[in-house]
PDB file of C-alpha atoms and ligand atoms in Angstrom:
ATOM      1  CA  UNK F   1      31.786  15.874  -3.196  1.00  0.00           C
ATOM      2  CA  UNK F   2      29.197  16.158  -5.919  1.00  0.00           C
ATOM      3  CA  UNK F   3      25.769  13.871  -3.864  1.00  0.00           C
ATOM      4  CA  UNK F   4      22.318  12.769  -3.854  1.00  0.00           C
ATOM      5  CA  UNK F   5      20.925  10.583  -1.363  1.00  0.00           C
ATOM      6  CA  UNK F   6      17.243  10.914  -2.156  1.00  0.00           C
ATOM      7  CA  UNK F   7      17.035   8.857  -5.278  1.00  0.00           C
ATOM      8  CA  UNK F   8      13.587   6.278  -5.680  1.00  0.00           C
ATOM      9  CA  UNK F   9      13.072   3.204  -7.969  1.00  0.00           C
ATOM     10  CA  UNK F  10       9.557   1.937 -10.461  1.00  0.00           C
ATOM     11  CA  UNK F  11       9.272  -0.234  -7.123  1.00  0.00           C
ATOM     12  CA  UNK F  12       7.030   2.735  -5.369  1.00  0.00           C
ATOM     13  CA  UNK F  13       4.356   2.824  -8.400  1.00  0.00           C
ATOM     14  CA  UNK F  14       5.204   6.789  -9.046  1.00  0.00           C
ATOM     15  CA  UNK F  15       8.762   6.678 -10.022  1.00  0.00           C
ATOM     16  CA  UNK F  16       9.874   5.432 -13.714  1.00  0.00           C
ATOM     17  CA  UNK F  17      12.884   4.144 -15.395  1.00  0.00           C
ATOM     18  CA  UNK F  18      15.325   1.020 -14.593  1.00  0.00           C
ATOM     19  CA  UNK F  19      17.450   1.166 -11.309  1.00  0.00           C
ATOM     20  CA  UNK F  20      20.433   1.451 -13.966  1.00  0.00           C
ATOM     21  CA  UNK F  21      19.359   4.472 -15.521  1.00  0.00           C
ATOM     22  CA  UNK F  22      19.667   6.407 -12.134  1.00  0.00           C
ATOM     23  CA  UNK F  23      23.176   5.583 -11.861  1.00  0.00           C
ATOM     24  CA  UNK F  24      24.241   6.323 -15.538  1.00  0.00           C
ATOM     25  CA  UNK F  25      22.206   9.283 -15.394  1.00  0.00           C
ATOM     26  CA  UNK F  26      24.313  10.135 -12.145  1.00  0.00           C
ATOM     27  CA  UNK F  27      27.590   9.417 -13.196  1.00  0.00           C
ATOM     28  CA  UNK F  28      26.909  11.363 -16.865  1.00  0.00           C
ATOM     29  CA  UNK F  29      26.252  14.304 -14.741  1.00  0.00           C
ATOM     30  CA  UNK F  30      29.530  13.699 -12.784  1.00  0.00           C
ATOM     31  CA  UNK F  31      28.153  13.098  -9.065  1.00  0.00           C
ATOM     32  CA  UNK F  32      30.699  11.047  -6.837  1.00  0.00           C
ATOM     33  CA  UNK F  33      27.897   9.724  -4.523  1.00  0.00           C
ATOM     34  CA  UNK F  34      24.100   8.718  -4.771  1.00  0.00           C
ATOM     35  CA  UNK F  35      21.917   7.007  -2.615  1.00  0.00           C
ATOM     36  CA  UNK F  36      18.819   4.939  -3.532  1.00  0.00           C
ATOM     37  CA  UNK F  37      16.542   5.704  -0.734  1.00  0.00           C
ATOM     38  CA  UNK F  38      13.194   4.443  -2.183  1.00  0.00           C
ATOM     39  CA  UNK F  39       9.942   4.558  -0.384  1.00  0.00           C
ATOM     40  CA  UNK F  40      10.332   1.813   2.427  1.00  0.00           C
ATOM     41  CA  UNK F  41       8.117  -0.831   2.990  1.00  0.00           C
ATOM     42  CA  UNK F  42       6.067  -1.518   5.771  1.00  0.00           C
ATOM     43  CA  UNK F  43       4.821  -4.606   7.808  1.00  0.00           C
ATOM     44  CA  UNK F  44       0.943  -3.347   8.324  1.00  0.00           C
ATOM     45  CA  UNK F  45      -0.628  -5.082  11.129  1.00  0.00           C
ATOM     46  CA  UNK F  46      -4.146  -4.613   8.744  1.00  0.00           C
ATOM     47  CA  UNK F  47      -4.390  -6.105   5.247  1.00  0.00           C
ATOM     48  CA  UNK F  48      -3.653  -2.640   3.813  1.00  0.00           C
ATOM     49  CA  UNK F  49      -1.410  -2.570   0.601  1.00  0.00           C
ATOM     50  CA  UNK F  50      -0.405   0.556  -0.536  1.00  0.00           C
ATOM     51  CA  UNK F  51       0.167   2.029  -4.033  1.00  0.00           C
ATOM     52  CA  UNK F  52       2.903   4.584  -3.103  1.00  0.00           C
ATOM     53  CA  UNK F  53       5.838   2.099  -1.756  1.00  0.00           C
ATOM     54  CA  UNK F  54       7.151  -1.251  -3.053  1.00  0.00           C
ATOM     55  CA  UNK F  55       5.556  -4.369  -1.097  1.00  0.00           C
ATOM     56  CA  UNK F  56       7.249  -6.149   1.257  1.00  0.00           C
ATOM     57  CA  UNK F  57       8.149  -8.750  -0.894  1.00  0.00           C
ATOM     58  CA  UNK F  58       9.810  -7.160  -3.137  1.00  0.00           C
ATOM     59  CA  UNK F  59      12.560  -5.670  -0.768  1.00  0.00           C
ATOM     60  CA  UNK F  60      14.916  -8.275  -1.166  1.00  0.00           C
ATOM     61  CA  UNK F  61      14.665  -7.790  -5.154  1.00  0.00           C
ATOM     62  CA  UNK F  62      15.571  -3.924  -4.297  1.00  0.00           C
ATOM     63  CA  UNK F  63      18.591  -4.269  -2.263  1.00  0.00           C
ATOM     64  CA  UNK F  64      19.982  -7.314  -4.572  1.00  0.00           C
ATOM     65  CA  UNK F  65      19.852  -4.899  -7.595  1.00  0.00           C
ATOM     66  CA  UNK F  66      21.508  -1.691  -5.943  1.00  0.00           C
ATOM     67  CA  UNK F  67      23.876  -3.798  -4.524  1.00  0.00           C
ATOM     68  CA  UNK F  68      24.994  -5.375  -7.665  1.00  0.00           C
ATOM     69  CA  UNK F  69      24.911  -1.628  -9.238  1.00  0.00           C
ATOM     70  CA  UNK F  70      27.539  -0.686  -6.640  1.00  0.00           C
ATOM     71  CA  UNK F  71      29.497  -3.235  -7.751  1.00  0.00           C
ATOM     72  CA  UNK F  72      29.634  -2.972 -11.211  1.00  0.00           C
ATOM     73  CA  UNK F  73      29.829   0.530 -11.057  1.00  0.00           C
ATOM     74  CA  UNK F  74      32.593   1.103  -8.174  1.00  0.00           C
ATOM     75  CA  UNK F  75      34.999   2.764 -10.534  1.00  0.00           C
ATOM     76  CA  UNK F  76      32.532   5.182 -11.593  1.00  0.00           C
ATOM     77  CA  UNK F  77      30.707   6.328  -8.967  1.00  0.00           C
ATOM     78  CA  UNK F  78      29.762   5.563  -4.741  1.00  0.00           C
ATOM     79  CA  UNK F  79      26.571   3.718  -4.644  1.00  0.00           C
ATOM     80  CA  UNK F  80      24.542   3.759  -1.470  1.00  0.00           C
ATOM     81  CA  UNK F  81      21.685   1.714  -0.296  1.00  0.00           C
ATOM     82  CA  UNK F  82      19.137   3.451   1.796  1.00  0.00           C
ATOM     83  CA  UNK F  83      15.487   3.665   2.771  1.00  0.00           C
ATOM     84  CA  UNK F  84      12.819   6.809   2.898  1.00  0.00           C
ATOM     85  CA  UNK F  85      10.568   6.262   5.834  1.00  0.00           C
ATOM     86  CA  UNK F  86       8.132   7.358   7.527  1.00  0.00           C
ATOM     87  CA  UNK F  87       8.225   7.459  11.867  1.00  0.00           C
ATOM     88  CA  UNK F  88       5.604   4.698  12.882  1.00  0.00           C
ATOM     89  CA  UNK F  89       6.830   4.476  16.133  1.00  0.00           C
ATOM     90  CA  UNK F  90       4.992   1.018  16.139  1.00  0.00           C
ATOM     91  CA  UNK F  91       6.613  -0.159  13.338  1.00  0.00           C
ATOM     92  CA  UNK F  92      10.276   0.805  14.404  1.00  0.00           C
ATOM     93  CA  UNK F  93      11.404  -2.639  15.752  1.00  0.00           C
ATOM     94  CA  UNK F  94      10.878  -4.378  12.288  1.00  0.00           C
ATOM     95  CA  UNK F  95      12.455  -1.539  10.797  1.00  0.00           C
ATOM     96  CA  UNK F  96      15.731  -2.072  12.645  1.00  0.00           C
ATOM     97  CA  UNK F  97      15.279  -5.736  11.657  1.00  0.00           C
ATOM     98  CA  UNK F  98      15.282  -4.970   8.088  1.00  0.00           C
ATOM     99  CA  UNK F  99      18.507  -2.404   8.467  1.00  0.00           C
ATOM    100  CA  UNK F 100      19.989  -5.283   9.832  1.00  0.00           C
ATOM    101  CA  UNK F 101      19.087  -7.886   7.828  1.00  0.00           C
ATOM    102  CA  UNK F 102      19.324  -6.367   4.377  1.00  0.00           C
ATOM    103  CA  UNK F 103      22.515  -4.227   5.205  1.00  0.00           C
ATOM    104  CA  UNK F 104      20.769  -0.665   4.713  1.00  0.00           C
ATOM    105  CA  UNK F 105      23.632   1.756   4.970  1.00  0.00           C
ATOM    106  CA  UNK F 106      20.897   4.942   5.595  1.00  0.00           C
ATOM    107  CA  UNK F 107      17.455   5.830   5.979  1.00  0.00           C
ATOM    108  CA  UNK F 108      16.221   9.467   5.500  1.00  0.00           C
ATOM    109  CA  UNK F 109      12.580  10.610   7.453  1.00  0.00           C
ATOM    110  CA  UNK F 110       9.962  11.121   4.728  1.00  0.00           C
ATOM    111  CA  UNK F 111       7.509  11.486   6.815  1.00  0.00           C
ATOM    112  CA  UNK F 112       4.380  11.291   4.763  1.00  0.00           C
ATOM    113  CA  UNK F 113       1.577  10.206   6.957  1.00  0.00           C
ATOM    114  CA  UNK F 114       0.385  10.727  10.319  1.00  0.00           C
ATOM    115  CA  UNK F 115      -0.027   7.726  13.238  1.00  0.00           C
ATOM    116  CA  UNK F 116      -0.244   4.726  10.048  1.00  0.00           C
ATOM    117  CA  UNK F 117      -0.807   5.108   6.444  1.00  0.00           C
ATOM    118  CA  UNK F 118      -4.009   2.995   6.401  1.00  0.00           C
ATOM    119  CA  UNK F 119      -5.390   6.193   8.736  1.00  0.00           C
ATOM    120  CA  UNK F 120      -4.338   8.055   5.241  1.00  0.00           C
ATOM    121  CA  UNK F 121      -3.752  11.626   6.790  1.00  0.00           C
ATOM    122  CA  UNK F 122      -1.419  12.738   4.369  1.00  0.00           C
ATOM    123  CA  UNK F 123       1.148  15.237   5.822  1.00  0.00           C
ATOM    124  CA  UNK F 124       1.188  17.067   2.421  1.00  0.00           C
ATOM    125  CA  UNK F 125      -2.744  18.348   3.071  1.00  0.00           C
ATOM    126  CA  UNK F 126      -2.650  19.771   6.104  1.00  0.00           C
ATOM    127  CA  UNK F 127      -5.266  22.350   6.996  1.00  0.00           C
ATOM    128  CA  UNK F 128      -5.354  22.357  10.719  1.00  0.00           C
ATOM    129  CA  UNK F 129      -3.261  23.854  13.560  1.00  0.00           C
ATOM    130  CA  UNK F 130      -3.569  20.323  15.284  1.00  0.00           C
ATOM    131  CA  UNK F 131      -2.358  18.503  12.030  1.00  0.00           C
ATOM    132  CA  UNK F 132       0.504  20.396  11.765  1.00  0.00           C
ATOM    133  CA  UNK F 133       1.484  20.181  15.864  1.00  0.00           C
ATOM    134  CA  UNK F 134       1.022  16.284  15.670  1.00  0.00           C
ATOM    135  CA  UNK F 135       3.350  16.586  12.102  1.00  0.00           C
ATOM    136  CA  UNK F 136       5.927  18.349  14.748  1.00  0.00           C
ATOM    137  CA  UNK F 137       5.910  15.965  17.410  1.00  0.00           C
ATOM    138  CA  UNK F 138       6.199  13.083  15.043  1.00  0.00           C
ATOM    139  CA  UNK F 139       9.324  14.758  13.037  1.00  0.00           C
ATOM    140  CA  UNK F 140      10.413  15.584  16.444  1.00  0.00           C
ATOM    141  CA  UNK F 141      10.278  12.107  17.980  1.00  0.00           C
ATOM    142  CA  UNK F 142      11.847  10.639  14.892  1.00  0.00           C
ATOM    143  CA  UNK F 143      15.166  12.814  15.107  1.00  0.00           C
ATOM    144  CA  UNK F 144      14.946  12.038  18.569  1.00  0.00           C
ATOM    145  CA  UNK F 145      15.836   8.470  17.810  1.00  0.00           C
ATOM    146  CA  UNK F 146      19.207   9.325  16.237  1.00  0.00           C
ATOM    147  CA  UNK F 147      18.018   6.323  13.296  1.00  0.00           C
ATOM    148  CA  UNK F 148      17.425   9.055  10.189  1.00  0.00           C
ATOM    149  CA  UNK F 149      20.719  10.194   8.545  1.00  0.00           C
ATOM    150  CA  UNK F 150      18.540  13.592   7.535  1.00  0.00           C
ATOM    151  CA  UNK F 151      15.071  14.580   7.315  1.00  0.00           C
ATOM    152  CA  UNK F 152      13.294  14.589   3.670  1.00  0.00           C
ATOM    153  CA  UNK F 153      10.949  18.054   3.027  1.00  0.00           C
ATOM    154  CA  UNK F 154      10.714  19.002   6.887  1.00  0.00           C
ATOM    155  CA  UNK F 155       8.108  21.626   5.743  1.00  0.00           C
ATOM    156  CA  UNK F 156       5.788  19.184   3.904  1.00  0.00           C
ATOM    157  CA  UNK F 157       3.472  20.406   6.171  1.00  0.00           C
ATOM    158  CA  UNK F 158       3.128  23.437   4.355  1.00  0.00           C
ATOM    159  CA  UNK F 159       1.706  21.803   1.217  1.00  0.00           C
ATOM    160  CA  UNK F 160      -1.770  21.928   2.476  1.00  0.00           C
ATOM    161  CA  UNK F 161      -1.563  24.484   4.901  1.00  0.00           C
ATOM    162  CA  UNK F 162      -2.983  28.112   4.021  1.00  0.00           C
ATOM    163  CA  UNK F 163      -0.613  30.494   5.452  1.00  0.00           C
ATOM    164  CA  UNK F 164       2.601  30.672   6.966  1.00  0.00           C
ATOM    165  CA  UNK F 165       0.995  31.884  10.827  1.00  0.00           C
ATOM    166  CA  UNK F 166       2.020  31.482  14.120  1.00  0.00           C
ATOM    167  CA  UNK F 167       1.415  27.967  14.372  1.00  0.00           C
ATOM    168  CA  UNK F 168       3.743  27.163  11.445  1.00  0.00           C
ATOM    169  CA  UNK F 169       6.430  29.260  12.970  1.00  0.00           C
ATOM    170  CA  UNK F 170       6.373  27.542  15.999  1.00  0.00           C
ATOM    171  CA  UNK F 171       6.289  24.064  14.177  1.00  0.00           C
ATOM    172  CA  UNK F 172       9.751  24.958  11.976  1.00  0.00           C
ATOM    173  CA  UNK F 173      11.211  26.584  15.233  1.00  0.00           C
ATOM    174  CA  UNK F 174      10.835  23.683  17.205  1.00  0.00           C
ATOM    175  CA  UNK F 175      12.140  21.235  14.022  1.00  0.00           C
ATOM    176  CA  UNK F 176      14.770  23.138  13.713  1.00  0.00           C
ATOM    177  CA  UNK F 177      15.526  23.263  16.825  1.00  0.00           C
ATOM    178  CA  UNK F 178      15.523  20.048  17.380  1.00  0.00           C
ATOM    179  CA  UNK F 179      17.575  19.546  14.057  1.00  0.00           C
ATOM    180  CA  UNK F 180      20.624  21.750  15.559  1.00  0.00           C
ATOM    181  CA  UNK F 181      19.863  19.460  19.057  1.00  0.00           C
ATOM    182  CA  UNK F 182      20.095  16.417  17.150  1.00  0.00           C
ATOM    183  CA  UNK F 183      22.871  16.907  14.530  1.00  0.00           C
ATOM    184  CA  UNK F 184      20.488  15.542  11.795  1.00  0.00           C
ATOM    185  CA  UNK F 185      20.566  17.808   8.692  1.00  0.00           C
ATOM    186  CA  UNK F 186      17.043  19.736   7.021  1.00  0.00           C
ATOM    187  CA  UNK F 187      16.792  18.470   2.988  1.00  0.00           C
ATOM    188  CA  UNK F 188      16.109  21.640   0.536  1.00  0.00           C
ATOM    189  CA  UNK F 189      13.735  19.632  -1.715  1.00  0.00           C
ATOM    190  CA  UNK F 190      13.971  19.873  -5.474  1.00  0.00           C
ATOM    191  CA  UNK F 191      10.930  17.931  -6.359  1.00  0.00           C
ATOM    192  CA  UNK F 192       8.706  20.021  -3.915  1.00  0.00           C
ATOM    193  CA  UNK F 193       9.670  23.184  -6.157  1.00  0.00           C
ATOM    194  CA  UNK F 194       8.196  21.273  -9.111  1.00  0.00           C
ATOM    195  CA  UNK F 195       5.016  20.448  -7.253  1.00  0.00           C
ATOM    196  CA  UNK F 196       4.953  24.292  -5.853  1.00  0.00           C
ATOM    197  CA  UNK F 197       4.372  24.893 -10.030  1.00  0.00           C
ATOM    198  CA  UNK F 198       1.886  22.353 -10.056  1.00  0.00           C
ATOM    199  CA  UNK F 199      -0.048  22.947  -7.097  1.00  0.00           C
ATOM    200  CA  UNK F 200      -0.161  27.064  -7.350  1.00  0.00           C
ATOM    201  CA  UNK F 201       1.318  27.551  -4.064  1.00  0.00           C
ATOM    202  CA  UNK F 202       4.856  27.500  -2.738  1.00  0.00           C
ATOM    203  CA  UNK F 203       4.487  24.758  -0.459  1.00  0.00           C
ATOM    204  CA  UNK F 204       7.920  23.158   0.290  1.00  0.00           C
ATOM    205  CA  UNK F 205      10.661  24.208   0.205  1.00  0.00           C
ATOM    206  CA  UNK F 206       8.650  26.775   2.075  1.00  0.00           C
ATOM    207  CA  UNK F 207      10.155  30.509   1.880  1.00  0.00           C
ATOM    208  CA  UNK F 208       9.334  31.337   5.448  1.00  0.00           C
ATOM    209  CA  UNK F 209      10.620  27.562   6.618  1.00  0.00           C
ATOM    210  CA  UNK F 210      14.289  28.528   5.271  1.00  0.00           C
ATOM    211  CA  UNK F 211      13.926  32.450   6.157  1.00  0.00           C
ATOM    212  CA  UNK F 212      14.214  31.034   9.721  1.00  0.00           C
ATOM    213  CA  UNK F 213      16.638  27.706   9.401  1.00  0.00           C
ATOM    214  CA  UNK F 214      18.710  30.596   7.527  1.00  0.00           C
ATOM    215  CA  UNK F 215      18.471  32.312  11.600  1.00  0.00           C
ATOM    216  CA  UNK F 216      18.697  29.671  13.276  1.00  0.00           C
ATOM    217  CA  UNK F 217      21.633  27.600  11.132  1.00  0.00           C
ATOM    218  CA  UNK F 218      20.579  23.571  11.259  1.00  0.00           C
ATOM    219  CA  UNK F 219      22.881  21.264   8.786  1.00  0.00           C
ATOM    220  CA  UNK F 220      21.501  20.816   5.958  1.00  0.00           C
ATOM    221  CA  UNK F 221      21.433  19.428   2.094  1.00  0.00           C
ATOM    222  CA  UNK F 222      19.787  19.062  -0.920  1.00  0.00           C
ATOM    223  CA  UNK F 223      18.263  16.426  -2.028  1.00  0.00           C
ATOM    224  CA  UNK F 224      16.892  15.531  -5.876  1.00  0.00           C
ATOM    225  CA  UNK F 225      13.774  13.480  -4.112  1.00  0.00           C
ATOM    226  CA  UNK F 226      14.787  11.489  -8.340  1.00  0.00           C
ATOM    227  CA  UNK F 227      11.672   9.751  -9.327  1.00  0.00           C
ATOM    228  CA  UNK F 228      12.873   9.612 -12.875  1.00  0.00           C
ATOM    229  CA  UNK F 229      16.699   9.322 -14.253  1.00  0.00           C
ATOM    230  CA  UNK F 230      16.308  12.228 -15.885  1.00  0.00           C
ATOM    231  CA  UNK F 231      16.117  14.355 -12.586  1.00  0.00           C
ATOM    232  CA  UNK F 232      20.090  13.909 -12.405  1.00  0.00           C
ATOM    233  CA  UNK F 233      20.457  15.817 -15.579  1.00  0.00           C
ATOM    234  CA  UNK F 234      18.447  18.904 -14.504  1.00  0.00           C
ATOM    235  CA  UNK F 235      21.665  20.942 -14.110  1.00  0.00           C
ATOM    236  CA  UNK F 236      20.074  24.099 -14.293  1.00  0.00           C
ATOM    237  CA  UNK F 237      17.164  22.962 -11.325  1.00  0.00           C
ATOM    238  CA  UNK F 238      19.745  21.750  -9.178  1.00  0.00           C
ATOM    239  CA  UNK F 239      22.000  24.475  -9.546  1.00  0.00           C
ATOM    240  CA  UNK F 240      18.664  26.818  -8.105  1.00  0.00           C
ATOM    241  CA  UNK F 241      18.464  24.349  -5.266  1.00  0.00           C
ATOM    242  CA  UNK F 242      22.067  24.998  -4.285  1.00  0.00           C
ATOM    243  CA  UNK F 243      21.845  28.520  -4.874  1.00  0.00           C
ATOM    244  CA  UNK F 244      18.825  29.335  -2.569  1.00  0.00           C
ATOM    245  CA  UNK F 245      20.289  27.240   0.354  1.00  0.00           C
ATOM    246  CA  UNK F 246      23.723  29.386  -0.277  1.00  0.00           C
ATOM    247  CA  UNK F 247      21.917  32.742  -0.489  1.00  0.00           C
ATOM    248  CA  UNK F 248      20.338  31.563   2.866  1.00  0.00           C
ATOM    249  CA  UNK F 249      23.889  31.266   4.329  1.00  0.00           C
ATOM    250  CA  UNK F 250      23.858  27.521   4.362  1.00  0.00           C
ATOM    251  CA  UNK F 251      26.527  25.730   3.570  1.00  0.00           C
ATOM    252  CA  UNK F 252      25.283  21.505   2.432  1.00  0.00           C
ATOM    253  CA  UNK F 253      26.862  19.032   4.575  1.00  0.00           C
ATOM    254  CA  UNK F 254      30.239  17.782   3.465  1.00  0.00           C
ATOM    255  CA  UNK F 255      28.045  13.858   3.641  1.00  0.00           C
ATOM    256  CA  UNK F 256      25.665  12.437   5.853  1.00  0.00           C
ATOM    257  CA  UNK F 257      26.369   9.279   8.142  1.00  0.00           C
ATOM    258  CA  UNK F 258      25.875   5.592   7.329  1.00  0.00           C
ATOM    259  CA  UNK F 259      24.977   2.654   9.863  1.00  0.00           C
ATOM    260  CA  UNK F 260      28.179   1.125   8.327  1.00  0.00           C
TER     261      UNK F 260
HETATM  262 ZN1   ZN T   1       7.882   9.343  -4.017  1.00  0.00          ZN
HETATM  263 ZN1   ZN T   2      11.309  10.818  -1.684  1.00  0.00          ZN
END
């Protein structure tokens, strides 16, 4: 089955194009099954608003429209409504409220920031062994709750950080680890290869990362991280992204699970 469960809307501020133009996009480059998983929402006990995620207002507007899409569209193609979030452990019983509520069939860990967004460490510009351990221990804690269907960029922590050393070994040994422990797939990123070209740097997917998930053998997936329709027609760029992850002797999950 031809997927992509990592799919955003305009709602998060850095992603273009009409919710419809993700599907048409999709089913003109003949996937089966997509999932919107745009950037959640979050209840902030502060005043804090943020500019990378739609507000919490508009979440009902979100889940009407890909609902209706997987109606119109059931002939054509599986539509699947899902969240990206991050694991703010303090924020996790209004996020089982809204799964519940609003009918989410998935969420995925994107876990951008550390401890709260307002605190605005973000996981991408890591420089210290300590950021990267706390990164761990968060990623960790979140598989641990058995709520994420996979984990989004598991080595985001290697945007920032220098040099793949000891530290960063340990960090992707114990995610991994944990991973395999957990059943929850790794994503191979195809939006973090476009920011590796941007940024100078490989980043994520991170070479050393997959050398050792390629050892060690977690599930895992790709995942088009679509912030514009035309992501879905990148043959060529997703073709590389399942081409790496087979020449690392993994084979993509058959599909990932759903609350319902
Ligand atoms: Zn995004
Ligand atoms: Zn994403």
């Amino acid at each position: 089955m031809k997927y992509n469960y990592h799919t955003h809307t305009s709602r998060c501020f850095h992603a273009r194009g009409a919710d419809e133009e993700y599907v048409l996009a999709a089913i003109e480059a003949g996937f089966d099954e997509i999932g919107f998983a745009d950037h959640t929402p979050w209840k902030f006990d502060t005043q804090f608003v943020s500019n990378m995620r739609m507000h919490e207002n508009q979440l009902k507007d979100y889940c009407d429209s890909i609902k209706s899409l997987r109606e119109k569209y059931k002939d054509k193609i599986s539509i699947k409504l899902g969240l990206e979030c991050e694991y703010f452990s303090k924020y996790l019983p209004w996020l089982r409220s809204v799964i519940n509520e609003h009918e989410i069939d998935y969420i995925i860990l994107g876990h951008h920031f550390a401890t709260d967004e307002p605190d605005g460490i973000y996981n991408g510009s890591l420089t210290t062994a300590d950021g990267i351990y706390r990164y761990r221990d968060d990623v960790v804690e979140a598989m641990e709750t058995g709520l994420f269907s996979y984990v989004a960029h598991p080595d985001l922590f290697m945007r920032g950080y220098d040099k793949f050393d000891g530290h960063c070994q340990k960090v992707s040994e114990d995610i991994i680890n944990t991973a395999i422990k957990t059943n929850t797939p790794l994503e191979f990123n195809l939006l973090g290869i476009k920011h590796g070209i941007t940024d100078g740097k490989p980043g994520y997917p991170d070479p050393e990362f997959w050398k050792i998930a390629s050892q060690l053998k977690p599930k895992a997936l790709v995942g088009i991280d679509a912030h514009d329709p035309k992501d879905y027609l990148e043959s060529d760029h997703i073709k590389l992204g399942y081409d790496t992850l087979s020449s690392l002797g993994l084979t993509p999950v058959e599909s990932i699970r759903f609350f319902r």
